[in-house]
Amino acid sequence: MRIGIFGGTFNPVHLGHLITAETLRQDFALDRVLFVPSARPPHKPSPDRIGTEHRLAMVRRAIADNPAFELSTVEADRTGTSYSVKTVEAFQRTLGDEAELFFLLGIDAFLDIESWHQPERLLRLCHFIINSRPGFSFADAYPILCRSFGLSPEPEAARIALPAGHSLFFAEVPCLEISSTRIRTLLGQRRSVKYLLPEPVESYILSHHLYAESQ
Ligand code: ATP
Ligand code: MG
């Protein structure tokens, strides 16, 4: 089994997340993609205003029609800060040796990885797939790979060998200039978010009056 682990705050989940996960699922022949909303994201100090339960409920609605997508509450259930190292180790324990794990993250998120908890250890645990995102360049990842992980990748290599037989891949996904921040801003201004996220998520947001106070 090839399993994608797709972490994020998903505040809220949107079409950028979904098209990324679906593209990577196909391109890397993943059997399942696990969406893992974080409970208390260490990199986003302001606590989200809407609570973990709503973020989980929205992901549940967003992925309901895709049999390969699953919601994991492993981070949401854990007390304390959400660390990716702990999450991957938890999946290794529960899924066993049969599962080949692929950690999915956008290039914007990877550019912050040096500030994460034990990033070197994380890169030893599983495969990594770094996806494109409008406004960010894969080239910016190379200095980080050299400086912090002692790797010396060929410029523009699409695949880089990691310790312990794992690989790091750079993957192009369709460019959607959508972010949760932008959606929260639009909702705070009482503007439409139609076509930015799935309809069941939009109706959930509107019926629960979420993000109405954001600026
Ligand atoms: P925020 O604006 O609150 O940071 P976001 O839109 O960046 O929200 P996150 O939950 O932070 O969403 O992102 C989760 C993961 O999805 C990250 O790895 C991020 O790079 C990726 N991602 C989010 N939006 C896109 C997009 N439009 N295209 C490609 N990747 C994306
Ligand atoms: Mg983000």
JSON list of C-alpha atoms and ligand atoms in Angstrom, two decimals:
[
{"chain": "A", "resi": 1, "resn": "MET", "atom": "CA", "xyz": [0.00, 0.00, 0.00]},
{"chain": "A", "resi": 2, "resn": "ARG", "atom": "CA", "xyz": [1.25, 3.43, -0.94]},
{"chain": "A", "resi": 3, "resn": "ILE", "atom": "CA", "xyz": [-0.17, 6.02, 1.43]},
{"chain": "A", "resi": 4, "resn": "GLY", "atom": "CA", "xyz": [-0.07, 9.82, 1.12]},
{"chain": "A", "resi": 5, "resn": "ILE", "atom": "CA", "xyz": [-0.07, 11.86, 4.32]},
{"chain": "A", "resi": 6, "resn": "PHE", "atom": "CA", "xyz": [-1.46, 15.30, 3.61]},
{"chain": "A", "resi": 7, "resn": "GLY", "atom": "CA", "xyz": [-1.23, 17.62, 6.61]},
{"chain": "A", "resi": 8, "resn": "GLY", "atom": "CA", "xyz": [-2.52, 21.15, 6.93]},
{"chain": "A", "resi": 9, "resn": "THR", "atom": "CA", "xyz": [-4.69, 23.45, 8.92]},
{"chain": "A", "resi": 10, "resn": "PHE", "atom": "CA", "xyz": [-7.49, 23.16, 6.34]},
{"chain": "A", "resi": 11, "resn": "ASN", "atom": "CA", "xyz": [-9.03, 26.36, 7.69]},
{"chain": "A", "resi": 12, "resn": "PRO", "atom": "CA", "xyz": [-11.02, 25.83, 5.52]},
{"chain": "A", "resi": 13, "resn": "VAL", "atom": "CA", "xyz": [-10.25, 23.04, 3.04]},
{"chain": "A", "resi": 14, "resn": "HIS", "atom": "CA", "xyz": [-10.48, 24.29, -0.58]},
{"chain": "A", "resi": 15, "resn": "LEU", "atom": "CA", "xyz": [-10.13, 23.19, -4.21]},
{"chain": "A", "resi": 16, "resn": "GLY", "atom": "CA", "xyz": [-6.38, 23.85, -4.17]},
{"chain": "A", "resi": 17, "resn": "HIS", "atom": "CA", "xyz": [-5.99, 21.12, -1.54]},
{"chain": "A", "resi": 18, "resn": "LEU", "atom": "CA", "xyz": [-8.28, 18.71, -3.35]},
{"chain": "A", "resi": 19, "resn": "ILE", "atom": "CA", "xyz": [-6.81, 19.05, -6.83]},
{"chain": "A", "resi": 20, "resn": "THR", "atom": "CA", "xyz": [-3.32, 18.74, -5.35]},
{"chain": "A", "resi": 21, "resn": "ALA", "atom": "CA", "xyz": [-4.19, 15.55, -3.47]},
{"chain": "A", "resi": 22, "resn": "GLU", "atom": "CA", "xyz": [-5.97, 14.03, -6.47]},
{"chain": "A", "resi": 23, "resn": "THR", "atom": "CA", "xyz": [-3.12, 14.86, -8.87]},
{"chain": "A", "resi": 24, "resn": "LEU", "atom": "CA", "xyz": [-0.49, 13.39, -6.55]},
{"chain": "A", "resi": 25, "resn": "ARG", "atom": "CA", "xyz": [-2.66, 10.34, -5.88]},
{"chain": "A", "resi": 26, "resn": "GLN", "atom": "CA", "xyz": [-2.70, 9.56, -9.59]},
{"chain": "A", "resi": 27, "resn": "ASP", "atom": "CA", "xyz": [0.85, 10.58, -10.48]},
{"chain": "A", "resi": 28, "resn": "PHE", "atom": "CA", "xyz": [2.41, 8.58, -7.62]},
{"chain": "A", "resi": 29, "resn": "ALA", "atom": "CA", "xyz": [-0.07, 5.66, -7.71]},
{"chain": "A", "resi": 30, "resn": "LEU", "atom": "CA", "xyz": [-1.12, 6.25, -4.11]},
{"chain": "A", "resi": 31, "resn": "ASP", "atom": "CA", "xyz": [-3.76, 3.84, -2.82]},
{"chain": "A", "resi": 32, "resn": "ARG", "atom": "CA", "xyz": [-4.99, 6.30, -0.21]},
{"chain": "A", "resi": 33, "resn": "VAL", "atom": "CA", "xyz": [-4.47, 9.92, 0.74]},
{"chain": "A", "resi": 34, "resn": "LEU", "atom": "CA", "xyz": [-4.97, 10.70, 4.42]},
{"chain": "A", "resi": 35, "resn": "PHE", "atom": "CA", "xyz": [-5.99, 14.28, 5.19]},
{"chain": "A", "resi": 36, "resn": "VAL", "atom": "CA", "xyz": [-4.54, 15.16, 8.58]},
{"chain": "A", "resi": 37, "resn": "PRO", "atom": "CA", "xyz": [-5.86, 18.43, 9.99]},
{"chain": "A", "resi": 38, "resn": "SER", "atom": "CA", "xyz": [-3.54, 19.75, 12.68]},
{"chain": "A", "resi": 39, "resn": "ALA", "atom": "CA", "xyz": [-4.88, 20.48, 16.13]},
{"chain": "A", "resi": 40, "resn": "ARG", "atom": "CA", "xyz": [-2.64, 23.24, 17.35]},
{"chain": "A", "resi": 41, "resn": "PRO", "atom": "CA", "xyz": [-0.35, 24.18, 14.49]},
{"chain": "A", "resi": 42, "resn": "PRO", "atom": "CA", "xyz": [3.02, 25.26, 15.87]},
{"chain": "A", "resi": 43, "resn": "HIS", "atom": "CA", "xyz": [3.63, 27.61, 12.91]},
{"chain": "A", "resi": 44, "resn": "LYS", "atom": "CA", "xyz": [0.36, 29.48, 13.16]},
{"chain": "A", "resi": 45, "resn": "PRO", "atom": "CA", "xyz": [0.46, 31.08, 16.58]},
{"chain": "A", "resi": 46, "resn": "SER", "atom": "CA", "xyz": [-2.96, 32.71, 16.43]},
{"chain": "A", "resi": 47, "resn": "PRO", "atom": "CA", "xyz": [-5.41, 30.01, 17.45]},
{"chain": "A", "resi": 48, "resn": "ASP", "atom": "CA", "xyz": [-7.92, 29.54, 14.69]},
{"chain": "A", "resi": 49, "resn": "ARG", "atom": "CA", "xyz": [-11.17, 31.05, 15.63]},
{"chain": "A", "resi": 50, "resn": "ILE", "atom": "CA", "xyz": [-13.44, 28.27, 14.56]},
{"chain": "A", "resi": 51, "resn": "GLY", "atom": "CA", "xyz": [-12.25, 25.20, 16.41]},
{"chain": "A", "resi": 52, "resn": "THR", "atom": "CA", "xyz": [-10.92, 21.88, 15.26]},
{"chain": "A", "resi": 53, "resn": "GLU", "atom": "CA", "xyz": [-14.34, 20.22, 15.05]},
{"chain": "A", "resi": 54, "resn": "HIS", "atom": "CA", "xyz": [-15.48, 22.53, 12.27]},
{"chain": "A", "resi": 55, "resn": "ARG", "atom": "CA", "xyz": [-12.27, 22.00, 10.29]},
{"chain": "A", "resi": 56, "resn": "LEU", "atom": "CA", "xyz": [-12.69, 18.23, 10.57]},
{"chain": "A", "resi": 57, "resn": "ALA", "atom": "CA", "xyz": [-16.35, 18.45, 9.54]},
{"chain": "A", "resi": 58, "resn": "MET", "atom": "CA", "xyz": [-15.46, 20.47, 6.46]},
{"chain": "A", "resi": 59, "resn": "VAL", "atom": "CA", "xyz": [-12.73, 18.02, 5.38]},
{"chain": "A", "resi": 60, "resn": "ARG", "atom": "CA", "xyz": [-15.19, 15.16, 5.89]},
{"chain": "A", "resi": 61, "resn": "ARG", "atom": "CA", "xyz": [-17.65, 16.87, 3.53]},
{"chain": "A", "resi": 62, "resn": "ALA", "atom": "CA", "xyz": [-14.98, 17.82, 0.99]},
{"chain": "A", "resi": 63, "resn": "ILE", "atom": "CA", "xyz": [-13.64, 14.29, 0.55]},
{"chain": "A", "resi": 64, "resn": "ALA", "atom": "CA", "xyz": [-16.89, 12.31, 0.91]},
{"chain": "A", "resi": 65, "resn": "ASP", "atom": "CA", "xyz": [-17.13, 11.54, -2.82]},
{"chain": "A", "resi": 66, "resn": "ASN", "atom": "CA", "xyz": [-13.56, 10.28, -3.25]},
{"chain": "A", "resi": 67, "resn": "PRO", "atom": "CA", "xyz": [-13.07, 6.66, -2.12]},
{"chain": "A", "resi": 68, "resn": "ALA", "atom": "CA", "xyz": [-9.26, 7.10, -2.00]},
{"chain": "A", "resi": 69, "resn": "PHE", "atom": "CA", "xyz": [-9.41, 10.06, 0.39]},
{"chain": "A", "resi": 70, "resn": "GLU", "atom": "CA", "xyz": [-9.70, 9.63, 4.15]},
{"chain": "A", "resi": 71, "resn": "LEU", "atom": "CA", "xyz": [-9.81, 11.93, 7.13]},
{"chain": "A", "resi": 72, "resn": "SER", "atom": "CA", "xyz": [-7.34, 11.18, 9.91]},
{"chain": "A", "resi": 73, "resn": "THR", "atom": "CA", "xyz": [-7.94, 12.72, 13.32]},
{"chain": "A", "resi": 74, "resn": "VAL", "atom": "CA", "xyz": [-4.57, 11.56, 14.66]},
{"chain": "A", "resi": 75, "resn": "GLU", "atom": "CA", "xyz": [-3.29, 15.12, 15.12]},
{"chain": "A", "resi": 76, "resn": "ALA", "atom": "CA", "xyz": [-6.62, 16.58, 16.14]},
{"chain": "A", "resi": 77, "resn": "ASP", "atom": "CA", "xyz": [-6.97, 13.92, 18.86]},
{"chain": "A", "resi": 78, "resn": "ARG", "atom": "CA", "xyz": [-3.50, 14.45, 20.24]},
{"chain": "A", "resi": 79, "resn": "THR", "atom": "CA", "xyz": [-3.03, 16.93, 23.05]},
{"chain": "A", "resi": 80, "resn": "GLY", "atom": "CA", "xyz": [-0.10, 19.29, 22.76]},
{"chain": "A", "resi": 81, "resn": "THR", "atom": "CA", "xyz": [1.49, 20.71, 19.66]},
{"chain": "A", "resi": 82, "resn": "SER", "atom": "CA", "xyz": [1.16, 18.91, 16.32]},
{"chain": "A", "resi": 83, "resn": "TYR", "atom": "CA", "xyz": [4.58, 17.70, 15.19]},
{"chain": "A", "resi": 84, "resn": "SER", "atom": "CA", "xyz": [4.86, 15.99, 11.81]},
{"chain": "A", "resi": 85, "resn": "VAL", "atom": "CA", "xyz": [7.58, 13.65, 13.13]},
{"chain": "A", "resi": 86, "resn": "LYS", "atom": "CA", "xyz": [5.17, 12.30, 15.71]},
{"chain": "A", "resi": 87, "resn": "THR", "atom": "CA", "xyz": [2.40, 11.97, 13.14]},
{"chain": "A", "resi": 88, "resn": "VAL", "atom": "CA", "xyz": [4.51, 9.97, 10.69]},
{"chain": "A", "resi": 89, "resn": "GLU", "atom": "CA", "xyz": [5.78, 7.73, 13.50]},
{"chain": "A", "resi": 90, "resn": "ALA", "atom": "CA", "xyz": [2.19, 7.16, 14.62]},
{"chain": "A", "resi": 91, "resn": "PHE", "atom": "CA", "xyz": [1.22, 6.07, 11.10]},
{"chain": "A", "resi": 92, "resn": "GLN", "atom": "CA", "xyz": [4.26, 3.79, 10.90]},
{"chain": "A", "resi": 93, "resn": "ARG", "atom": "CA", "xyz": [3.11, 2.09, 14.10]},
{"chain": "A", "resi": 94, "resn": "THR", "atom": "CA", "xyz": [-0.54, 1.74, 13.10]},
{"chain": "A", "resi": 95, "resn": "LEU", "atom": "CA", "xyz": [-0.09, 0.89, 9.41]},
{"chain": "A", "resi": 96, "resn": "GLY", "atom": "CA", "xyz": [2.95, -1.39, 9.79]},
{"chain": "A", "resi": 97, "resn": "ASP", "atom": "CA", "xyz": [5.73, -2.27, 7.36]},
{"chain": "A", "resi": 98, "resn": "GLU", "atom": "CA", "xyz": [3.39, -3.00, 4.47]},
{"chain": "A", "resi": 99, "resn": "ALA", "atom": "CA", "xyz": [2.63, 0.68, 4.09]},
{"chain": "A", "resi": 100, "resn": "GLU", "atom": "CA", "xyz": [4.98, 2.89, 2.06]},
{"chain": "A", "resi": 101, "resn": "LEU", "atom": "CA", "xyz": [4.46, 6.43, 3.34]},
{"chain": "A", "resi": 102, "resn": "PHE", "atom": "CA", "xyz": [4.65, 9.62, 1.25]},
{"chain": "A", "resi": 103, "resn": "PHE", "atom": "CA", "xyz": [4.54, 12.93, 3.10]},
{"chain": "A", "resi": 104, "resn": "LEU", "atom": "CA", "xyz": [2.82, 15.52, 0.87]},
{"chain": "A", "resi": 105, "resn": "LEU", "atom": "CA", "xyz": [3.49, 19.23, 1.24]},
{"chain": "A", "resi": 106, "resn": "GLY", "atom": "CA", "xyz": [3.50, 22.35, -0.88]},
{"chain": "A", "resi": 107, "resn": "ILE", "atom": "CA", "xyz": [6.72, 24.17, -1.71]},
{"chain": "A", "resi": 108, "resn": "ASP", "atom": "CA", "xyz": [5.54, 27.11, 0.45]},
{"chain": "A", "resi": 109, "resn": "ALA", "atom": "CA", "xyz": [5.35, 24.77, 3.44]},
{"chain": "A", "resi": 110, "resn": "PHE", "atom": "CA", "xyz": [8.70, 23.11, 2.63]},
{"chain": "A", "resi": 111, "resn": "LEU", "atom": "CA", "xyz": [10.45, 26.50, 2.61]},
{"chain": "A", "resi": 112, "resn": "ASP", "atom": "CA", "xyz": [9.60, 26.73, 6.34]},
{"chain": "A", "resi": 113, "resn": "ILE", "atom": "CA", "xyz": [10.80, 23.24, 7.22]},
{"chain": "A", "resi": 114, "resn": "GLU", "atom": "CA", "xyz": [13.94, 24.40, 9.03]},
{"chain": "A", "resi": 115, "resn": "SER", "atom": "CA", "xyz": [11.71, 25.85, 11.73]},
{"chain": "A", "resi": 116, "resn": "TRP", "atom": "CA", "xyz": [9.87, 22.56, 12.23]},
{"chain": "A", "resi": 117, "resn": "HIS", "atom": "CA", "xyz": [10.52, 20.12, 15.06]},
{"chain": "A", "resi": 118, "resn": "GLN", "atom": "CA", "xyz": [13.44, 17.79, 14.20]},
{"chain": "A", "resi": 119, "resn": "PRO", "atom": "CA", "xyz": [13.29, 18.26, 10.41]},
{"chain": "A", "resi": 120, "resn": "GLU", "atom": "CA", "xyz": [16.35, 16.04, 9.81]},
{"chain": "A", "resi": 121, "resn": "ARG", "atom": "CA", "xyz": [14.70, 13.18, 11.61]},
{"chain": "A", "resi": 122, "resn": "LEU", "atom": "CA", "xyz": [11.50, 13.75, 9.64]},
{"chain": "A", "resi": 123, "resn": "LEU", "atom": "CA", "xyz": [13.36, 13.46, 6.34]},
{"chain": "A", "resi": 124, "resn": "ARG", "atom": "CA", "xyz": [14.69, 10.07, 7.39]},
{"chain": "A", "resi": 125, "resn": "LEU", "atom": "CA", "xyz": [11.25, 8.62, 8.06]},
{"chain": "A", "resi": 126, "resn": "CYS", "atom": "CA", "xyz": [9.50, 8.39, 4.68]},
{"chain": "A", "resi": 127, "resn": "HIS", "atom": "CA", "xyz": [9.27, 9.65, 1.10]},
{"chain": "A", "resi": 128, "resn": "PHE", "atom": "CA", "xyz": [8.47, 13.31, 0.45]},
{"chain": "A", "resi": 129, "resn": "ILE", "atom": "CA", "xyz": [6.49, 14.84, -2.39]},
{"chain": "A", "resi": 130, "resn": "ILE", "atom": "CA", "xyz": [6.79, 18.60, -2.67]},
{"chain": "A", "resi": 131, "resn": "ASN", "atom": "CA", "xyz": [4.10, 20.09, -4.88]},
{"chain": "A", "resi": 132, "resn": "SER", "atom": "CA", "xyz": [4.16, 23.35, -6.83]},
{"chain": "A", "resi": 133, "resn": "ARG", "atom": "CA", "xyz": [2.15, 26.34, -5.67]},
{"chain": "A", "resi": 134, "resn": "PRO", "atom": "CA", "xyz": [1.60, 29.66, -7.49]},
{"chain": "A", "resi": 135, "resn": "GLY", "atom": "CA", "xyz": [4.11, 32.29, -6.34]},
{"chain": "A", "resi": 136, "resn": "PHE", "atom": "CA", "xyz": [6.77, 29.81, -5.15]},
{"chain": "A", "resi": 137, "resn": "SER", "atom": "CA", "xyz": [9.73, 28.23, -6.92]},
{"chain": "A", "resi": 138, "resn": "PHE", "atom": "CA", "xyz": [11.22, 24.75, -6.41]},
{"chain": "A", "resi": 139, "resn": "ALA", "atom": "CA", "xyz": [14.67, 26.31, -6.87]},
{"chain": "A", "resi": 140, "resn": "ASP", "atom": "CA", "xyz": [14.35, 27.91, -3.43]},
{"chain": "A", "resi": 141, "resn": "ALA", "atom": "CA", "xyz": [14.30, 24.45, -1.85]},
{"chain": "A", "resi": 142, "resn": "TYR", "atom": "CA", "xyz": [17.85, 23.55, -3.01]},
{"chain": "A", "resi": 143, "resn": "PRO", "atom": "CA", "xyz": [19.77, 25.79, -0.60]},
{"chain": "A", "resi": 144, "resn": "ILE", "atom": "CA", "xyz": [17.71, 24.34, 2.26]},
{"chain": "A", "resi": 145, "resn": "LEU", "atom": "CA", "xyz": [18.42, 20.78, 1.14]},
{"chain": "A", "resi": 146, "resn": "CYS", "atom": "CA", "xyz": [22.15, 21.55, 1.07]},
{"chain": "A", "resi": 147, "resn": "ARG", "atom": "CA", "xyz": [22.35, 23.69, 4.19]},
{"chain": "A", "resi": 148, "resn": "SER", "atom": "CA", "xyz": [20.11, 21.77, 6.56]},
{"chain": "A", "resi": 149, "resn": "PHE", "atom": "CA", "xyz": [20.12, 18.23, 5.26]},
{"chain": "A", "resi": 150, "resn": "GLY", "atom": "CA", "xyz": [23.62, 17.84, 3.83]},
{"chain": "A", "resi": 151, "resn": "LEU", "atom": "CA", "xyz": [22.25, 16.86, 0.40]},
{"chain": "A", "resi": 152, "resn": "SER", "atom": "CA", "xyz": [23.82, 17.99, -2.85]},
{"chain": "A", "resi": 153, "resn": "PRO", "atom": "CA", "xyz": [21.08, 17.62, -5.45]},
{"chain": "A", "resi": 154, "resn": "GLU", "atom": "CA", "xyz": [21.57, 18.27, -9.15]},
{"chain": "A", "resi": 155, "resn": "PRO", "atom": "CA", "xyz": [19.95, 21.58, -10.04]},
{"chain": "A", "resi": 156, "resn": "GLU", "atom": "CA", "xyz": [16.41, 20.99, -11.28]},
{"chain": "A", "resi": 157, "resn": "ALA", "atom": "CA", "xyz": [16.43, 17.32, -10.30]},
{"chain": "A", "resi": 158, "resn": "ALA", "atom": "CA", "xyz": [12.85, 16.07, -9.97]},
{"chain": "A", "resi": 159, "resn": "ARG", "atom": "CA", "xyz": [13.89, 13.30, -7.59]},
{"chain": "A", "resi": 160, "resn": "ILE", "atom": "CA", "xyz": [16.48, 13.42, -4.83]},
{"chain": "A", "resi": 161, "resn": "ALA", "atom": "CA", "xyz": [17.72, 10.43, -2.83]},
{"chain": "A", "resi": 162, "resn": "LEU", "atom": "CA", "xyz": [17.18, 10.72, 0.91]},
{"chain": "A", "resi": 163, "resn": "PRO", "atom": "CA", "xyz": [18.76, 8.64, 3.69]},
{"chain": "A", "resi": 164, "resn": "ALA", "atom": "CA", "xyz": [17.29, 5.19, 4.42]},
{"chain": "A", "resi": 165, "resn": "GLY", "atom": "CA", "xyz": [16.34, 4.53, 0.80]},
{"chain": "A", "resi": 166, "resn": "HIS", "atom": "CA", "xyz": [13.67, 7.19, 0.62]},
{"chain": "A", "resi": 167, "resn": "SER", "atom": "CA", "xyz": [13.19, 9.79, -2.11]},
{"chain": "A", "resi": 168, "resn": "LEU", "atom": "CA", "xyz": [12.11, 13.39, -2.26]},
{"chain": "A", "resi": 169, "resn": "PHE", "atom": "CA", "xyz": [10.12, 14.33, -5.36]},
{"chain": "A", "resi": 170, "resn": "PHE", "atom": "CA", "xyz": [9.17, 17.69, -6.84]},
{"chain": "A", "resi": 171, "resn": "ALA", "atom": "CA", "xyz": [5.75, 17.48, -8.49]},
{"chain": "A", "resi": 172, "resn": "GLU", "atom": "CA", "xyz": [3.85, 19.94, -10.64]},
{"chain": "A", "resi": 173, "resn": "VAL", "atom": "CA", "xyz": [0.16, 20.23, -9.85]},
{"chain": "A", "resi": 174, "resn": "PRO", "atom": "CA", "xyz": [-2.45, 22.47, -11.54]},
{"chain": "A", "resi": 175, "resn": "CYS", "atom": "CA", "xyz": [-1.94, 26.10, -10.55]},
{"chain": "A", "resi": 176, "resn": "LEU", "atom": "CA", "xyz": [-4.85, 27.31, -8.43]},
{"chain": "A", "resi": 177, "resn": "GLU", "atom": "CA", "xyz": [-4.28, 30.60, -6.75]},
{"chain": "A", "resi": 178, "resn": "ILE", "atom": "CA", "xyz": [-6.52, 29.73, -3.82]},
{"chain": "A", "resi": 179, "resn": "SER", "atom": "CA", "xyz": [-5.59, 29.88, -0.15]},
{"chain": "A", "resi": 180, "resn": "SER", "atom": "CA", "xyz": [-7.56, 29.47, 3.05]},
{"chain": "A", "resi": 181, "resn": "THR", "atom": "CA", "xyz": [-6.37, 32.96, 4.04]},
{"chain": "A", "resi": 182, "resn": "ARG", "atom": "CA", "xyz": [-7.98, 34.43, 0.94]},
{"chain": "A", "resi": 183, "resn": "ILE", "atom": "CA", "xyz": [-11.22, 32.54, 1.59]},
{"chain": "A", "resi": 184, "resn": "ARG", "atom": "CA", "xyz": [-11.34, 33.77, 5.21]},
{"chain": "A", "resi": 185, "resn": "THR", "atom": "CA", "xyz": [-10.76, 37.33, 4.00]},
{"chain": "A", "resi": 186, "resn": "LEU", "atom": "CA", "xyz": [-13.52, 37.12, 1.40]},
{"chain": "A", "resi": 187, "resn": "LEU", "atom": "CA", "xyz": [-15.97, 35.70, 3.92]},
{"chain": "A", "resi": 188, "resn": "GLY", "atom": "CA", "xyz": [-15.07, 38.43, 6.40]},
{"chain": "A", "resi": 189, "resn": "GLN", "atom": "CA", "xyz": [-15.97, 40.95, 3.70]},
{"chain": "A", "resi": 190, "resn": "ARG", "atom": "CA", "xyz": [-19.25, 39.10, 2.99]},
{"chain": "A", "resi": 191, "resn": "ARG", "atom": "CA", "xyz": [-18.03, 38.28, -0.51]},
{"chain": "A", "resi": 192, "resn": "SER", "atom": "CA", "xyz": [-18.73, 35.08, -2.44]},
{"chain": "A", "resi": 193, "resn": "VAL", "atom": "CA", "xyz": [-16.43, 32.08, -2.14]},
{"chain": "A", "resi": 194, "resn": "LYS", "atom": "CA", "xyz": [-18.35, 30.05, -4.70]},
{"chain": "A", "resi": 195, "resn": "TYR", "atom": "CA", "xyz": [-16.06, 27.91, -6.95]},
{"chain": "A", "resi": 196, "resn": "LEU", "atom": "CA", "xyz": [-13.14, 28.23, -4.51]},
{"chain": "A", "resi": 197, "resn": "LEU", "atom": "CA", "xyz": [-14.21, 25.28, -2.39]},
{"chain": "A", "resi": 198, "resn": "PRO", "atom": "CA", "xyz": [-16.65, 22.37, -2.75]},
{"chain": "A", "resi": 199, "resn": "GLU", "atom": "CA", "xyz": [-20.33, 23.27, -2.41]},
{"chain": "A", "resi": 200, "resn": "PRO", "atom": "CA", "xyz": [-20.89, 21.11, 0.71]},
{"chain": "A", "resi": 201, "resn": "VAL", "atom": "CA", "xyz": [-18.07, 23.03, 2.43]},
{"chain": "A", "resi": 202, "resn": "GLU", "atom": "CA", "xyz": [-19.46, 26.39, 1.33]},
{"chain": "A", "resi": 203, "resn": "SER", "atom": "CA", "xyz": [-22.93, 25.55, 2.64]},
{"chain": "A", "resi": 204, "resn": "TYR", "atom": "CA", "xyz": [-21.42, 24.29, 5.93]},
{"chain": "A", "resi": 205, "resn": "ILE", "atom": "CA", "xyz": [-19.56, 27.59, 6.36]},
{"chain": "A", "resi": 206, "resn": "LEU", "atom": "CA", "xyz": [-22.63, 29.67, 5.59]},
{"chain": "A", "resi": 207, "resn": "SER", "atom": "CA", "xyz": [-25.01, 27.66, 7.77]},
{"chain": "A", "resi": 208, "resn": "HIS", "atom": "CA", "xyz": [-22.60, 27.84, 10.75]},
{"chain": "A", "resi": 209, "resn": "HIS", "atom": "CA", "xyz": [-21.72, 31.50, 10.10]},
{"chain": "A", "resi": 210, "resn": "LEU", "atom": "CA", "xyz": [-18.02, 30.66, 10.11]},
{"chain": "A", "resi": 211, "resn": "TYR", "atom": "CA", "xyz": [-15.35, 33.28, 9.40]},
{"chain": "A", "resi": 212, "resn": "ALA", "atom": "CA", "xyz": [-17.91, 36.06, 9.35]},
{"chain": "A", "resi": 213, "resn": "GLU", "atom": "CA", "xyz": [-15.72, 38.09, 11.71]},
{"chain": "A", "resi": 214, "resn": "SER", "atom": "CA", "xyz": [-12.38, 37.61, 9.90]},
{"chain": "A", "resi": 215, "resn": "GLN", "atom": "CA", "xyz": [-10.80, 40.59, 8.33]},
{"chain": "B", "resi": 1, "resn": "ATP", "atom": "P1", "xyz": [-3.48, 29.35, 4.91]},
{"chain": "B", "resi": 1, "resn": "ATP", "atom": "O1", "xyz": [-3.67, 30.47, 3.94]},
{"chain": "B", "resi": 1, "resn": "ATP", "atom": "O2", "xyz": [-4.35, 29.43, 6.14]},
{"chain": "B", "resi": 1, "resn": "ATP", "atom": "O3", "xyz": [-2.04, 29.06, 5.23]},
{"chain": "B", "resi": 1, "resn": "ATP", "atom": "P2", "xyz": [-3.48, 27.30, 2.89]},
{"chain": "B", "resi": 1, "resn": "ATP", "atom": "O4", "xyz": [-4.37, 27.57, 1.74]},
{"chain": "B", "resi": 1, "resn": "ATP", "atom": "O5", "xyz": [-2.01, 27.56, 2.72]},
{"chain": "B", "resi": 1, "resn": "ATP", "atom": "O6", "xyz": [-4.05, 28.03, 4.17]},
{"chain": "B", "resi": 1, "resn": "ATP", "atom": "P3", "xyz": [-2.86, 24.97, 4.42]},
{"chain": "B", "resi": 1, "resn": "ATP", "atom": "O7", "xyz": [-3.85, 24.20, 5.24]},
{"chain": "B", "resi": 1, "resn": "ATP", "atom": "O8", "xyz": [-1.89, 25.86, 5.09]},
{"chain": "B", "resi": 1, "resn": "ATP", "atom": "O9", "xyz": [-3.71, 25.80, 3.32]},
{"chain": "B", "resi": 1, "resn": "ATP", "atom": "O10", "xyz": [-2.08, 24.00, 3.44]},
{"chain": "B", "resi": 1, "resn": "ATP", "atom": "C1", "xyz": [-1.97, 22.60, 3.59]},
{"chain": "B", "resi": 1, "resn": "ATP", "atom": "C2", "xyz": [-1.07, 22.08, 2.48]},
{"chain": "B", "resi": 1, "resn": "ATP", "atom": "O11", "xyz": [-1.69, 22.30, 1.21]},
{"chain": "B", "resi": 1, "resn": "ATP", "atom": "C3", "xyz": [0.29, 22.81, 2.41]},
{"chain": "B", "resi": 1, "resn": "ATP", "atom": "O12", "xyz": [1.29, 21.84, 2.15]},
{"chain": "B", "resi": 1, "resn": "ATP", "atom": "C4", "xyz": [0.13, 23.76, 1.24]},
{"chain": "B", "resi": 1, "resn": "ATP", "atom": "O13", "xyz": [1.34, 24.00, 0.58]},
{"chain": "B", "resi": 1, "resn": "ATP", "atom": "C5", "xyz": [-0.83, 23.00, 0.32]},
{"chain": "B", "resi": 1, "resn": "ATP", "atom": "N1", "xyz": [-1.67, 23.90, -0.47]},
{"chain": "B", "resi": 1, "resn": "ATP", "atom": "C6", "xyz": [-2.62, 24.74, -0.01]},
{"chain": "B", "resi": 1, "resn": "ATP", "atom": "N2", "xyz": [-3.21, 25.42, -1.01]},
{"chain": "B", "resi": 1, "resn": "ATP", "atom": "C7", "xyz": [-2.60, 25.02, -2.16]},
{"chain": "B", "resi": 1, "resn": "ATP", "atom": "C8", "xyz": [-2.77, 25.38, -3.54]},
{"chain": "B", "resi": 1, "resn": "ATP", "atom": "N3", "xyz": [-3.65, 26.31, -3.94]},
{"chain": "B", "resi": 1, "resn": "ATP", "atom": "N4", "xyz": [-1.97, 24.77, -4.46]},
{"chain": "B", "resi": 1, "resn": "ATP", "atom": "C9", "xyz": [-1.06, 23.84, -4.05]},
{"chain": "B", "resi": 1, "resn": "ATP", "atom": "N5", "xyz": [-0.86, 23.45, -2.77]},
{"chain": "B", "resi": 1, "resn": "ATP", "atom": "C10", "xyz": [-1.61, 24.03, -1.82]},
{"chain": "B", "resi": 2, "resn": "MG", "atom": "MG", "xyz": [-0.72, 27.60, 4.37]}
]
